Amino acid sequence: MAYYTYEQPINIEETPKTSVYNEKGEIIYTFQRYYSNGLKKRLDKLMDYRYFLWYNVYDTKDELVFMCKKVSRKGKVYFEAFDYIDQKKYMVAYDKWKELVPDLLITDGHLQIKLDKEMEDWCKFIYNESEIARWKATLDNVFQMKLEVKDHSPVKNAALFIAISQCALYIGS
């Protein structure tokens, strides 16, 4: 199993470049919230920093490896994600959206991963009824995030779990 940790500020309007550490304490990824222009960033402030939601994840050479962004069309909210390593596009959509805390379904057209959201415990990524990863945020002076990815996960790029967790769990919609 692979373990990753990182910290995020309590205030979601802050968008620092963030380092992700592996179990040895080495920086394995960095990520940052992205705005394509200053106007979107200013408009996002008016919408509680939850409308123009886009995260980019970079490797140690500062090359983009994964992207996840929120899309709002015709009253429906979902996320589009792209894995630059495997050249795969993912859709992340709410399942059972009428429930208080709906699940998310992550798919590339073949693979389907369910994300069970928990407000105060581990959020679990489930594939074929088996947990393949889990993410948790605890609050101290900052949010301290933990991500665990199991060896049997069909997705080897941990940046997928980081980007989707940042969009759907840390910021939310």
Short mmCIF file of N, CA and C in Angstrom, two decimals:
data_model
loop_
_atom_site.label_atom_id
_atom_site.label_comp_id
_atom_site.label_asym_id
_atom_site.label_seq_id
_atom_site.Cartn_x
_atom_site.Cartn_y
_atom_site.Cartn_z
N MET A 1 0.84 -1.16 0.00
CA MET A 1 0.00 0.00 0.00
C MET A 1 0.90 1.24 0.00
N ALA A 2 0.46 2.25 -0.73
CA ALA A 2 1.20 3.51 -0.78
C ALA A 2 0.47 4.55 0.08
N TYR A 3 1.23 5.34 0.82
CA TYR A 3 0.68 6.36 1.70
C TYR A 3 1.15 7.73 1.24
N TYR A 4 0.23 8.70 1.25
CA TYR A 4 0.54 10.07 0.85
C TYR A 4 -0.07 11.01 1.87
N THR A 5 0.59 12.14 2.12
CA THR A 5 0.07 13.16 3.01
C THR A 5 0.33 14.54 2.42
N TYR A 6 -0.55 15.48 2.78
CA TYR A 6 -0.36 16.87 2.41
C TYR A 6 -1.27 17.73 3.28
N GLU A 7 -1.04 19.03 3.26
CA GLU A 7 -1.83 19.95 4.06
C GLU A 7 -2.45 21.02 3.18
N GLN A 8 -3.63 21.47 3.59
CA GLN A 8 -4.35 22.54 2.89
C GLN A 8 -4.82 23.56 3.91
N PRO A 9 -4.85 24.84 3.52
CA PRO A 9 -5.33 25.86 4.45
C PRO A 9 -6.82 25.69 4.75
N ILE A 10 -7.23 26.21 5.88
CA ILE A 10 -8.63 26.15 6.26
C ILE A 10 -9.48 26.99 5.31
N ASN A 11 -8.95 28.11 4.89
CA ASN A 11 -9.65 29.04 4.01
C ASN A 11 -9.50 28.60 2.55
N ILE A 12 -10.59 28.21 1.89
CA ILE A 12 -10.51 27.68 0.53
C ILE A 12 -10.17 28.73 -0.52
N GLU A 13 -10.19 30.01 -0.14
CA GLU A 13 -9.81 31.02 -1.12
C GLU A 13 -8.30 31.07 -1.34
N GLU A 14 -7.54 30.49 -0.43
CA GLU A 14 -6.10 30.40 -0.61
C GLU A 14 -5.80 29.28 -1.60
N THR A 15 -4.88 29.55 -2.52
CA THR A 15 -4.57 28.55 -3.56
C THR A 15 -3.05 28.33 -3.65
N PRO A 16 -2.43 27.90 -2.56
CA PRO A 16 -0.98 27.71 -2.61
C PRO A 16 -0.60 26.47 -3.41
N LYS A 17 0.61 26.48 -3.94
CA LYS A 17 1.14 25.26 -4.55
C LYS A 17 1.45 24.33 -3.39
N THR A 18 0.93 23.12 -3.46
CA THR A 18 0.99 22.19 -2.34
C THR A 18 1.81 20.97 -2.69
N SER A 19 2.67 20.56 -1.77
CA SER A 19 3.49 19.36 -1.96
C SER A 19 2.79 18.16 -1.35
N VAL A 20 2.88 17.04 -2.05
CA VAL A 20 2.34 15.77 -1.57
C VAL A 20 3.53 14.87 -1.26
N TYR A 21 3.53 14.31 -0.06
CA TYR A 21 4.64 13.50 0.42
C TYR A 21 4.28 12.02 0.45
N ASN A 22 5.25 11.17 0.13
CA ASN A 22 5.02 9.73 0.25
C ASN A 22 5.39 9.29 1.67
N GLU A 23 5.33 7.99 1.94
CA GLU A 23 5.58 7.49 3.29
C GLU A 23 7.02 7.70 3.75
N LYS A 24 7.95 7.97 2.83
CA LYS A 24 9.35 8.25 3.19
C LYS A 24 9.59 9.74 3.43
N GLY A 25 8.55 10.55 3.26
CA GLY A 25 8.70 11.99 3.46
C GLY A 25 9.23 12.71 2.23
N GLU A 26 9.25 12.03 1.09
CA GLU A 26 9.73 12.63 -0.15
C GLU A 26 8.57 13.28 -0.89
N ILE A 27 8.85 14.42 -1.54
CA ILE A 27 7.82 15.06 -2.36
C ILE A 27 7.64 14.22 -3.62
N ILE A 28 6.42 13.78 -3.86
CA ILE A 28 6.12 12.93 -5.00
C ILE A 28 5.29 13.66 -6.06
N TYR A 29 4.44 14.60 -5.60
CA TYR A 29 3.62 15.43 -6.47
C TYR A 29 3.52 16.82 -5.87
N THR A 30 3.13 17.76 -6.71
CA THR A 30 2.65 19.06 -6.25
C THR A 30 1.34 19.31 -6.99
N PHE A 31 0.50 20.11 -6.39
CA PHE A 31 -0.74 20.46 -7.08
C PHE A 31 -1.12 21.88 -6.71
N GLN A 32 -2.01 22.45 -7.54
CA GLN A 32 -2.48 23.80 -7.28
C GLN A 32 -3.82 24.00 -7.96
N ARG A 33 -4.64 24.79 -7.31
CA ARG A 33 -5.90 25.20 -7.94
C ARG A 33 -5.56 26.13 -9.08
N TYR A 34 -6.26 25.98 -10.19
CA TYR A 34 -5.93 26.69 -11.42
C TYR A 34 -7.10 27.56 -11.87
N TYR A 35 -6.78 28.76 -12.30
CA TYR A 35 -7.75 29.66 -12.94
C TYR A 35 -7.16 30.03 -14.29
N SER A 36 -7.96 29.93 -15.35
CA SER A 36 -7.46 30.23 -16.70
C SER A 36 -7.26 31.73 -16.91
N ASN A 37 -7.92 32.55 -16.08
CA ASN A 37 -7.69 34.00 -16.17
C ASN A 37 -8.16 34.67 -14.88
N GLY A 38 -7.75 35.93 -14.70
CA GLY A 38 -8.06 36.67 -13.49
C GLY A 38 -9.53 36.95 -13.30
N LEU A 39 -10.26 37.11 -14.39
CA LEU A 39 -11.70 37.36 -14.29
C LEU A 39 -12.41 36.18 -13.63
N LYS A 40 -12.05 34.96 -14.02
CA LYS A 40 -12.68 33.79 -13.41
C LYS A 40 -12.36 33.72 -11.92
N LYS A 41 -11.15 34.09 -11.55
CA LYS A 41 -10.79 34.07 -10.14
C LYS A 41 -11.61 35.09 -9.35
N ARG A 42 -11.82 36.27 -9.92
CA ARG A 42 -12.64 37.29 -9.25
C ARG A 42 -14.11 36.87 -9.18
N LEU A 43 -14.62 36.30 -10.26
CA LEU A 43 -16.01 35.82 -10.25
C LEU A 43 -16.19 34.67 -9.25
N ASP A 44 -15.17 33.83 -9.15
CA ASP A 44 -15.25 32.70 -8.23
C ASP A 44 -15.38 33.19 -6.78
N LYS A 45 -14.74 34.30 -6.47
CA LYS A 45 -14.86 34.87 -5.13
C LYS A 45 -16.32 35.20 -4.83
N LEU A 46 -17.04 35.72 -5.81
CA LEU A 46 -18.46 36.04 -5.61
C LEU A 46 -19.30 34.78 -5.41
N MET A 47 -18.82 33.65 -5.89
CA MET A 47 -19.57 32.39 -5.80
C MET A 47 -18.98 31.45 -4.75
N ASP A 48 -18.37 32.05 -3.71
CA ASP A 48 -17.86 31.29 -2.57
C ASP A 48 -16.74 30.31 -2.95
N TYR A 49 -15.99 30.62 -3.98
CA TYR A 49 -14.84 29.82 -4.43
C TYR A 49 -15.21 28.38 -4.77
N ARG A 50 -16.41 28.14 -5.25
CA ARG A 50 -16.85 26.78 -5.58
C ARG A 50 -17.33 26.62 -7.01
N TYR A 51 -17.30 27.66 -7.82
CA TYR A 51 -17.83 27.55 -9.17
C TYR A 51 -16.75 27.19 -10.19
N PHE A 52 -15.69 27.98 -10.26
CA PHE A 52 -14.59 27.68 -11.20
C PHE A 52 -13.56 26.82 -10.47
N LEU A 53 -13.83 25.55 -10.44
CA LEU A 53 -13.03 24.61 -9.65
C LEU A 53 -12.19 23.75 -10.58
N TRP A 54 -10.87 23.89 -10.47
CA TRP A 54 -9.95 23.19 -11.37
C TRP A 54 -8.65 22.96 -10.61
N TYR A 55 -8.19 21.72 -10.57
CA TYR A 55 -6.91 21.39 -9.94
C TYR A 55 -6.00 20.71 -10.96
N ASN A 56 -4.74 21.12 -10.95
CA ASN A 56 -3.69 20.49 -11.73
C ASN A 56 -2.71 19.82 -10.78
N VAL A 57 -2.29 18.59 -11.12
CA VAL A 57 -1.31 17.86 -10.32
C VAL A 57 -0.07 17.68 -11.19
N TYR A 58 1.10 17.95 -10.58
CA TYR A 58 2.38 17.91 -11.29
C TYR A 58 3.30 16.88 -10.65
N ASP A 59 4.19 16.31 -11.47
CA ASP A 59 5.19 15.40 -10.94
C ASP A 59 6.37 16.19 -10.38
N THR A 60 7.43 15.50 -10.00
CA THR A 60 8.59 16.17 -9.40
C THR A 60 9.38 17.00 -10.41
N LYS A 61 9.12 16.81 -11.68
CA LYS A 61 9.77 17.62 -12.73
C LYS A 61 8.88 18.79 -13.14
N ASP A 62 7.81 19.01 -12.39
CA ASP A 62 6.84 20.08 -12.63
C ASP A 62 6.09 19.90 -13.96
N GLU A 63 5.92 18.65 -14.39
CA GLU A 63 5.14 18.35 -15.59
C GLU A 63 3.73 17.94 -15.17
N LEU A 64 2.75 18.44 -15.89
CA LEU A 64 1.35 18.16 -15.59
C LEU A 64 1.07 16.67 -15.81
N VAL A 65 0.55 16.01 -14.75
CA VAL A 65 0.25 14.58 -14.86
C VAL A 65 -1.24 14.28 -14.74
N PHE A 66 -2.00 15.20 -14.12
CA PHE A 66 -3.43 14.96 -13.96
C PHE A 66 -4.15 16.28 -13.76
N MET A 67 -5.39 16.35 -14.25
CA MET A 67 -6.22 17.55 -14.13
C MET A 67 -7.65 17.12 -13.82
N CYS A 68 -8.30 17.87 -12.93
CA CYS A 68 -9.71 17.65 -12.64
C CYS A 68 -10.39 18.99 -12.53
N LYS A 69 -11.54 19.14 -13.21
CA LYS A 69 -12.27 20.41 -13.16
C LYS A 69 -13.76 20.15 -13.04
N LYS A 70 -14.43 21.10 -12.39
CA LYS A 70 -15.87 21.05 -12.21
C LYS A 70 -16.54 21.62 -13.46
N VAL A 71 -17.63 20.97 -13.87
CA VAL A 71 -18.39 21.42 -15.02
C VAL A 71 -19.85 21.56 -14.58
N SER A 72 -20.45 22.70 -14.92
CA SER A 72 -21.88 22.92 -14.64
C SER A 72 -22.57 23.19 -15.97
N ARG A 73 -23.44 22.28 -16.37
CA ARG A 73 -24.18 22.43 -17.62
C ARG A 73 -25.63 22.03 -17.41
N LYS A 74 -26.50 22.90 -17.86
CA LYS A 74 -27.94 22.63 -17.82
C LYS A 74 -28.40 22.16 -16.44
N GLY A 75 -27.88 22.79 -15.40
CA GLY A 75 -28.29 22.47 -14.04
C GLY A 75 -27.65 21.23 -13.46
N LYS A 76 -26.80 20.57 -14.21
CA LYS A 76 -26.13 19.37 -13.71
C LYS A 76 -24.67 19.70 -13.41
N VAL A 77 -24.18 19.13 -12.33
CA VAL A 77 -22.79 19.34 -11.92
C VAL A 77 -22.06 18.01 -12.01
N TYR A 78 -20.89 18.02 -12.64
CA TYR A 78 -20.03 16.85 -12.69
C TYR A 78 -18.60 17.33 -12.83
N PHE A 79 -17.67 16.41 -12.84
CA PHE A 79 -16.27 16.75 -12.99
C PHE A 79 -15.70 16.03 -14.20
N GLU A 80 -14.81 16.71 -14.90
CA GLU A 80 -14.03 16.08 -15.97
C GLU A 80 -12.60 15.98 -15.48
N ALA A 81 -11.98 14.86 -15.74
CA ALA A 81 -10.60 14.66 -15.32
C ALA A 81 -9.82 14.06 -16.47
N PHE A 82 -8.52 14.35 -16.50
CA PHE A 82 -7.68 13.82 -17.56
C PHE A 82 -6.34 13.38 -16.99
N ASP A 83 -5.97 12.14 -17.30
CA ASP A 83 -4.70 11.56 -16.90
C ASP A 83 -3.72 11.75 -18.06
N TYR A 84 -2.75 12.64 -17.89
CA TYR A 84 -1.79 12.95 -18.95
C TYR A 84 -0.76 11.85 -19.13
N ILE A 85 -0.58 10.98 -18.14
CA ILE A 85 0.37 9.87 -18.25
C ILE A 85 -0.23 8.78 -19.13
N ASP A 86 -1.46 8.36 -18.81
CA ASP A 86 -2.13 7.27 -19.55
C ASP A 86 -3.02 7.77 -20.68
N GLN A 87 -3.12 9.10 -20.83
CA GLN A 87 -3.96 9.71 -21.87
C GLN A 87 -5.40 9.20 -21.79
N LYS A 88 -5.96 9.24 -20.57
CA LYS A 88 -7.34 8.80 -20.35
C LYS A 88 -8.17 9.94 -19.80
N LYS A 89 -9.41 10.00 -20.29
CA LYS A 89 -10.36 10.99 -19.79
C LYS A 89 -11.33 10.29 -18.84
N TYR A 90 -11.62 10.93 -17.73
CA TYR A 90 -12.55 10.40 -16.74
C TYR A 90 -13.71 11.37 -16.55
N MET A 91 -14.87 10.81 -16.30
CA MET A 91 -16.03 11.58 -15.90
C MET A 91 -16.31 11.20 -14.45
N VAL A 92 -16.60 12.22 -13.65
CA VAL A 92 -16.92 12.01 -12.25
C VAL A 92 -18.28 12.65 -12.02
N ALA A 93 -19.27 11.83 -11.76
CA ALA A 93 -20.64 12.34 -11.64
C ALA A 93 -21.27 11.82 -10.36
N TYR A 94 -22.25 12.58 -9.87
CA TYR A 94 -22.95 12.19 -8.66
C TYR A 94 -23.91 11.06 -8.95
N ASP A 95 -23.93 10.09 -8.06
CA ASP A 95 -24.85 8.96 -8.11
C ASP A 95 -25.77 9.12 -6.91
N LYS A 96 -27.04 8.96 -7.10
CA LYS A 96 -28.03 9.14 -6.03
C LYS A 96 -27.97 10.57 -5.52
N TRP A 97 -27.99 11.53 -6.42
CA TRP A 97 -27.81 12.94 -6.09
C TRP A 97 -28.90 13.52 -5.21
N LYS A 98 -30.00 12.83 -5.07
CA LYS A 98 -31.07 13.35 -4.21
C LYS A 98 -30.82 13.05 -2.74
N GLU A 99 -29.83 12.22 -2.43
CA GLU A 99 -29.50 11.92 -1.05
C GLU A 99 -28.72 13.07 -0.44
N LEU A 100 -28.68 13.12 0.88
CA LEU A 100 -27.98 14.19 1.58
C LEU A 100 -26.49 14.20 1.23
N VAL A 101 -25.85 13.06 1.24
CA VAL A 101 -24.44 12.94 0.86
C VAL A 101 -24.37 11.92 -0.27
N PRO A 102 -24.50 12.36 -1.53
CA PRO A 102 -24.51 11.42 -2.65
C PRO A 102 -23.13 10.83 -2.91
N ASP A 103 -23.11 9.63 -3.47
CA ASP A 103 -21.87 9.01 -3.88
C ASP A 103 -21.44 9.60 -5.21
N LEU A 104 -20.18 9.41 -5.54
CA LEU A 104 -19.67 9.82 -6.84
C LEU A 104 -19.27 8.58 -7.62
N LEU A 105 -19.47 8.63 -8.92
CA LEU A 105 -19.07 7.54 -9.80
C LEU A 105 -17.99 8.07 -10.74
N ILE A 106 -16.86 7.40 -10.77
CA ILE A 106 -15.72 7.79 -11.60
C ILE A 106 -15.60 6.74 -12.70
N THR A 107 -15.59 7.21 -13.96
CA THR A 107 -15.49 6.25 -15.06
C THR A 107 -14.68 6.81 -16.22
N ASP A 108 -13.99 5.89 -16.90
CA ASP A 108 -13.30 6.25 -18.14
C ASP A 108 -14.00 5.61 -19.34
N GLY A 109 -15.20 5.08 -19.11
CA GLY A 109 -15.96 4.39 -20.15
C GLY A 109 -15.91 2.88 -19.97
N HIS A 110 -14.86 2.39 -19.32
CA HIS A 110 -14.72 0.95 -19.06
C HIS A 110 -14.65 0.70 -17.55
N LEU A 111 -13.73 1.35 -16.92
CA LEU A 111 -13.50 1.23 -15.49
C LEU A 111 -14.54 2.06 -14.74
N GLN A 112 -15.11 1.52 -13.68
CA GLN A 112 -16.04 2.27 -12.84
C GLN A 112 -15.61 2.16 -11.39
N ILE A 113 -15.37 3.32 -10.79
CA ILE A 113 -14.97 3.41 -9.39
C ILE A 113 -16.02 4.23 -8.67
N LYS A 114 -16.48 3.74 -7.55
CA LYS A 114 -17.45 4.47 -6.73
C LYS A 114 -16.68 5.16 -5.60
N LEU A 115 -17.03 6.41 -5.34
CA LEU A 115 -16.42 7.16 -4.24
C LEU A 115 -17.48 7.35 -3.17
N ASP A 116 -17.32 6.64 -2.06
CA ASP A 116 -18.22 6.78 -0.91
C ASP A 116 -17.74 7.94 -0.06
N LYS A 117 -18.53 9.02 -0.05
CA LYS A 117 -18.17 10.21 0.71
C LYS A 117 -18.59 10.06 2.16
N GLU A 118 -17.67 10.33 3.04
CA GLU A 118 -17.95 10.37 4.48
C GLU A 118 -17.51 11.73 4.99
N MET A 119 -18.31 12.34 5.82
CA MET A 119 -18.02 13.68 6.29
C MET A 119 -16.92 13.71 7.35
N GLU A 120 -16.83 12.70 8.20
CA GLU A 120 -15.87 12.73 9.30
C GLU A 120 -15.02 11.47 9.39
N ASP A 121 -14.98 10.70 8.35
CA ASP A 121 -14.19 9.46 8.37
C ASP A 121 -13.53 9.30 7.01
N TRP A 122 -13.01 8.15 6.74
CA TRP A 122 -12.35 7.88 5.46
C TRP A 122 -13.38 7.86 4.33
N CYS A 123 -13.08 8.56 3.26
CA CYS A 123 -13.85 8.47 2.02
C CYS A 123 -13.20 7.36 1.21
N LYS A 124 -13.99 6.42 0.74
CA LYS A 124 -13.44 5.21 0.12
C LYS A 124 -13.70 5.17 -1.37
N PHE A 125 -12.67 4.79 -2.11
CA PHE A 125 -12.77 4.54 -3.54
C PHE A 125 -12.96 3.03 -3.71
N ILE A 126 -14.08 2.64 -4.30
CA ILE A 126 -14.46 1.22 -4.40
C ILE A 126 -14.47 0.79 -5.87
N TYR A 127 -13.79 -0.32 -6.15
CA TYR A 127 -13.79 -0.92 -7.48
C TYR A 127 -14.12 -2.40 -7.32
N ASN A 128 -15.12 -2.89 -8.04
CA ASN A 128 -15.55 -4.29 -7.95
C ASN A 128 -15.77 -4.72 -6.50
N GLU A 129 -16.48 -3.87 -5.74
CA GLU A 129 -16.84 -4.15 -4.35
C GLU A 129 -15.63 -4.22 -3.41
N SER A 130 -14.48 -3.75 -3.86
CA SER A 130 -13.27 -3.79 -3.05
C SER A 130 -12.69 -2.38 -2.92
N GLU A 131 -12.28 -2.02 -1.72
CA GLU A 131 -11.67 -0.71 -1.50
C GLU A 131 -10.27 -0.68 -2.14
N ILE A 132 -10.05 0.31 -3.02
CA ILE A 132 -8.75 0.42 -3.68
C ILE A 132 -7.95 1.63 -3.19
N ALA A 133 -8.64 2.58 -2.56
CA ALA A 133 -7.98 3.75 -2.02
C ALA A 133 -8.92 4.40 -1.02
N ARG A 134 -8.32 5.23 -0.15
CA ARG A 134 -9.15 6.00 0.76
C ARG A 134 -8.46 7.32 1.10
N TRP A 135 -9.28 8.33 1.39
CA TRP A 135 -8.81 9.70 1.63
C TRP A 135 -9.51 10.25 2.86
N LYS A 136 -8.75 10.99 3.66
CA LYS A 136 -9.33 11.55 4.88
C LYS A 136 -8.69 12.90 5.18
N ALA A 137 -9.51 13.84 5.64
CA ALA A 137 -9.02 15.15 6.06
C ALA A 137 -9.33 15.32 7.55
N THR A 138 -8.32 15.73 8.30
CA THR A 138 -8.53 16.07 9.70
C THR A 138 -8.13 17.52 9.89
N LEU A 139 -8.79 18.18 10.80
CA LEU A 139 -8.57 19.61 11.00
C LEU A 139 -7.79 19.85 12.27
N ASP A 140 -6.69 20.58 12.13
CA ASP A 140 -5.93 21.09 13.26
C ASP A 140 -5.84 22.60 13.01
N ASN A 141 -4.68 23.15 12.80
CA ASN A 141 -4.56 24.54 12.36
C ASN A 141 -4.74 24.65 10.86
N VAL A 142 -4.57 23.53 10.19
CA VAL A 142 -4.78 23.38 8.75
C VAL A 142 -5.47 22.04 8.54
N PHE A 143 -5.95 21.81 7.31
CA PHE A 143 -6.47 20.47 7.00
C PHE A 143 -5.28 19.57 6.69
N GLN A 144 -5.23 18.45 7.35
CA GLN A 144 -4.18 17.46 7.11
C GLN A 144 -4.82 16.30 6.37
N MET A 145 -4.38 16.10 5.13
CA MET A 145 -4.95 15.07 4.29
C MET A 145 -4.08 13.82 4.28
N LYS A 146 -4.76 12.68 4.27
CA LYS A 146 -4.09 11.39 4.14
C LYS A 146 -4.74 10.65 2.98
N LEU A 147 -3.93 10.04 2.17
CA LEU A 147 -4.40 9.22 1.06
C LEU A 147 -3.67 7.89 1.12
N GLU A 148 -4.41 6.82 1.03
CA GLU A 148 -3.83 5.48 0.97
C GLU A 148 -4.32 4.81 -0.30
N VAL A 149 -3.40 4.26 -1.08
CA VAL A 149 -3.75 3.57 -2.33
C VAL A 149 -3.26 2.14 -2.21
N LYS A 150 -4.18 1.21 -2.35
CA LYS A 150 -3.84 -0.21 -2.21
C LYS A 150 -3.08 -0.71 -3.44
N ASP A 151 -2.28 -1.73 -3.23
CA ASP A 151 -1.47 -2.29 -4.31
C ASP A 151 -2.31 -2.86 -5.45
N HIS A 152 -3.49 -3.36 -5.14
CA HIS A 152 -4.34 -3.98 -6.17
C HIS A 152 -5.20 -2.96 -6.94
N SER A 153 -4.99 -1.68 -6.70
CA SER A 153 -5.78 -0.66 -7.41
C SER A 153 -5.53 -0.73 -8.91
N PRO A 154 -6.59 -0.69 -9.72
CA PRO A 154 -6.40 -0.69 -11.18
C PRO A 154 -5.84 0.65 -11.67
N VAL A 155 -5.93 1.69 -10.84
CA VAL A 155 -5.37 3.00 -11.18
C VAL A 155 -4.07 3.15 -10.41
N LYS A 156 -2.96 3.24 -11.11
CA LYS A 156 -1.65 3.35 -10.48
C LYS A 156 -1.22 4.79 -10.27
N ASN A 157 -1.82 5.72 -11.01
CA ASN A 157 -1.47 7.13 -10.90
C ASN A 157 -2.22 7.74 -9.71
N ALA A 158 -1.53 7.91 -8.58
CA ALA A 158 -2.16 8.45 -7.37
C ALA A 158 -2.66 9.87 -7.58
N ALA A 159 -2.18 10.55 -8.60
CA ALA A 159 -2.64 11.92 -8.89
C ALA A 159 -4.13 11.95 -9.16
N LEU A 160 -4.70 10.87 -9.70
CA LEU A 160 -6.15 10.79 -9.91
C LEU A 160 -6.88 10.96 -8.58
N PHE A 161 -6.46 10.23 -7.57
CA PHE A 161 -7.11 10.28 -6.27
C PHE A 161 -6.93 11.65 -5.62
N ILE A 162 -5.76 12.25 -5.81
CA ILE A 162 -5.49 13.57 -5.23
C ILE A 162 -6.38 14.62 -5.87
N ALA A 163 -6.39 14.69 -7.20
CA ALA A 163 -7.15 15.73 -7.90
C ALA A 163 -8.65 15.60 -7.65
N ILE A 164 -9.17 14.39 -7.74
CA ILE A 164 -10.61 14.19 -7.53
C ILE A 164 -10.98 14.47 -6.08
N SER A 165 -10.13 14.07 -5.15
CA SER A 165 -10.39 14.36 -3.73
C SER A 165 -10.40 15.86 -3.46
N GLN A 166 -9.48 16.58 -4.07
CA GLN A 166 -9.44 18.03 -3.88
C GLN A 166 -10.72 18.69 -4.40
N CYS A 167 -11.13 18.30 -5.58
CA CYS A 167 -12.34 18.89 -6.17
C CYS A 167 -13.60 18.47 -5.45
N ALA A 168 -13.77 17.19 -5.28
CA ALA A 168 -15.05 16.67 -4.82
C ALA A 168 -15.18 16.59 -3.30
N LEU A 169 -14.04 16.47 -2.60
CA LEU A 169 -14.12 16.30 -1.16
C LEU A 169 -13.64 17.52 -0.37
N TYR A 170 -12.50 18.08 -0.74
CA TYR A 170 -11.99 19.24 -0.01
C TYR A 170 -12.83 20.48 -0.29
N ILE A 171 -13.04 20.80 -1.56
CA ILE A 171 -13.86 21.96 -1.91
C ILE A 171 -15.32 21.55 -1.96
N GLY A 172 -15.62 20.49 -2.67
CA GLY A 172 -17.00 20.04 -2.81
C GLY A 172 -17.76 20.92 -3.79
N SER A 173 -19.02 20.68 -3.90
CA SER A 173 -19.83 21.50 -4.82
C SER A 173 -21.13 21.71 -4.19
#
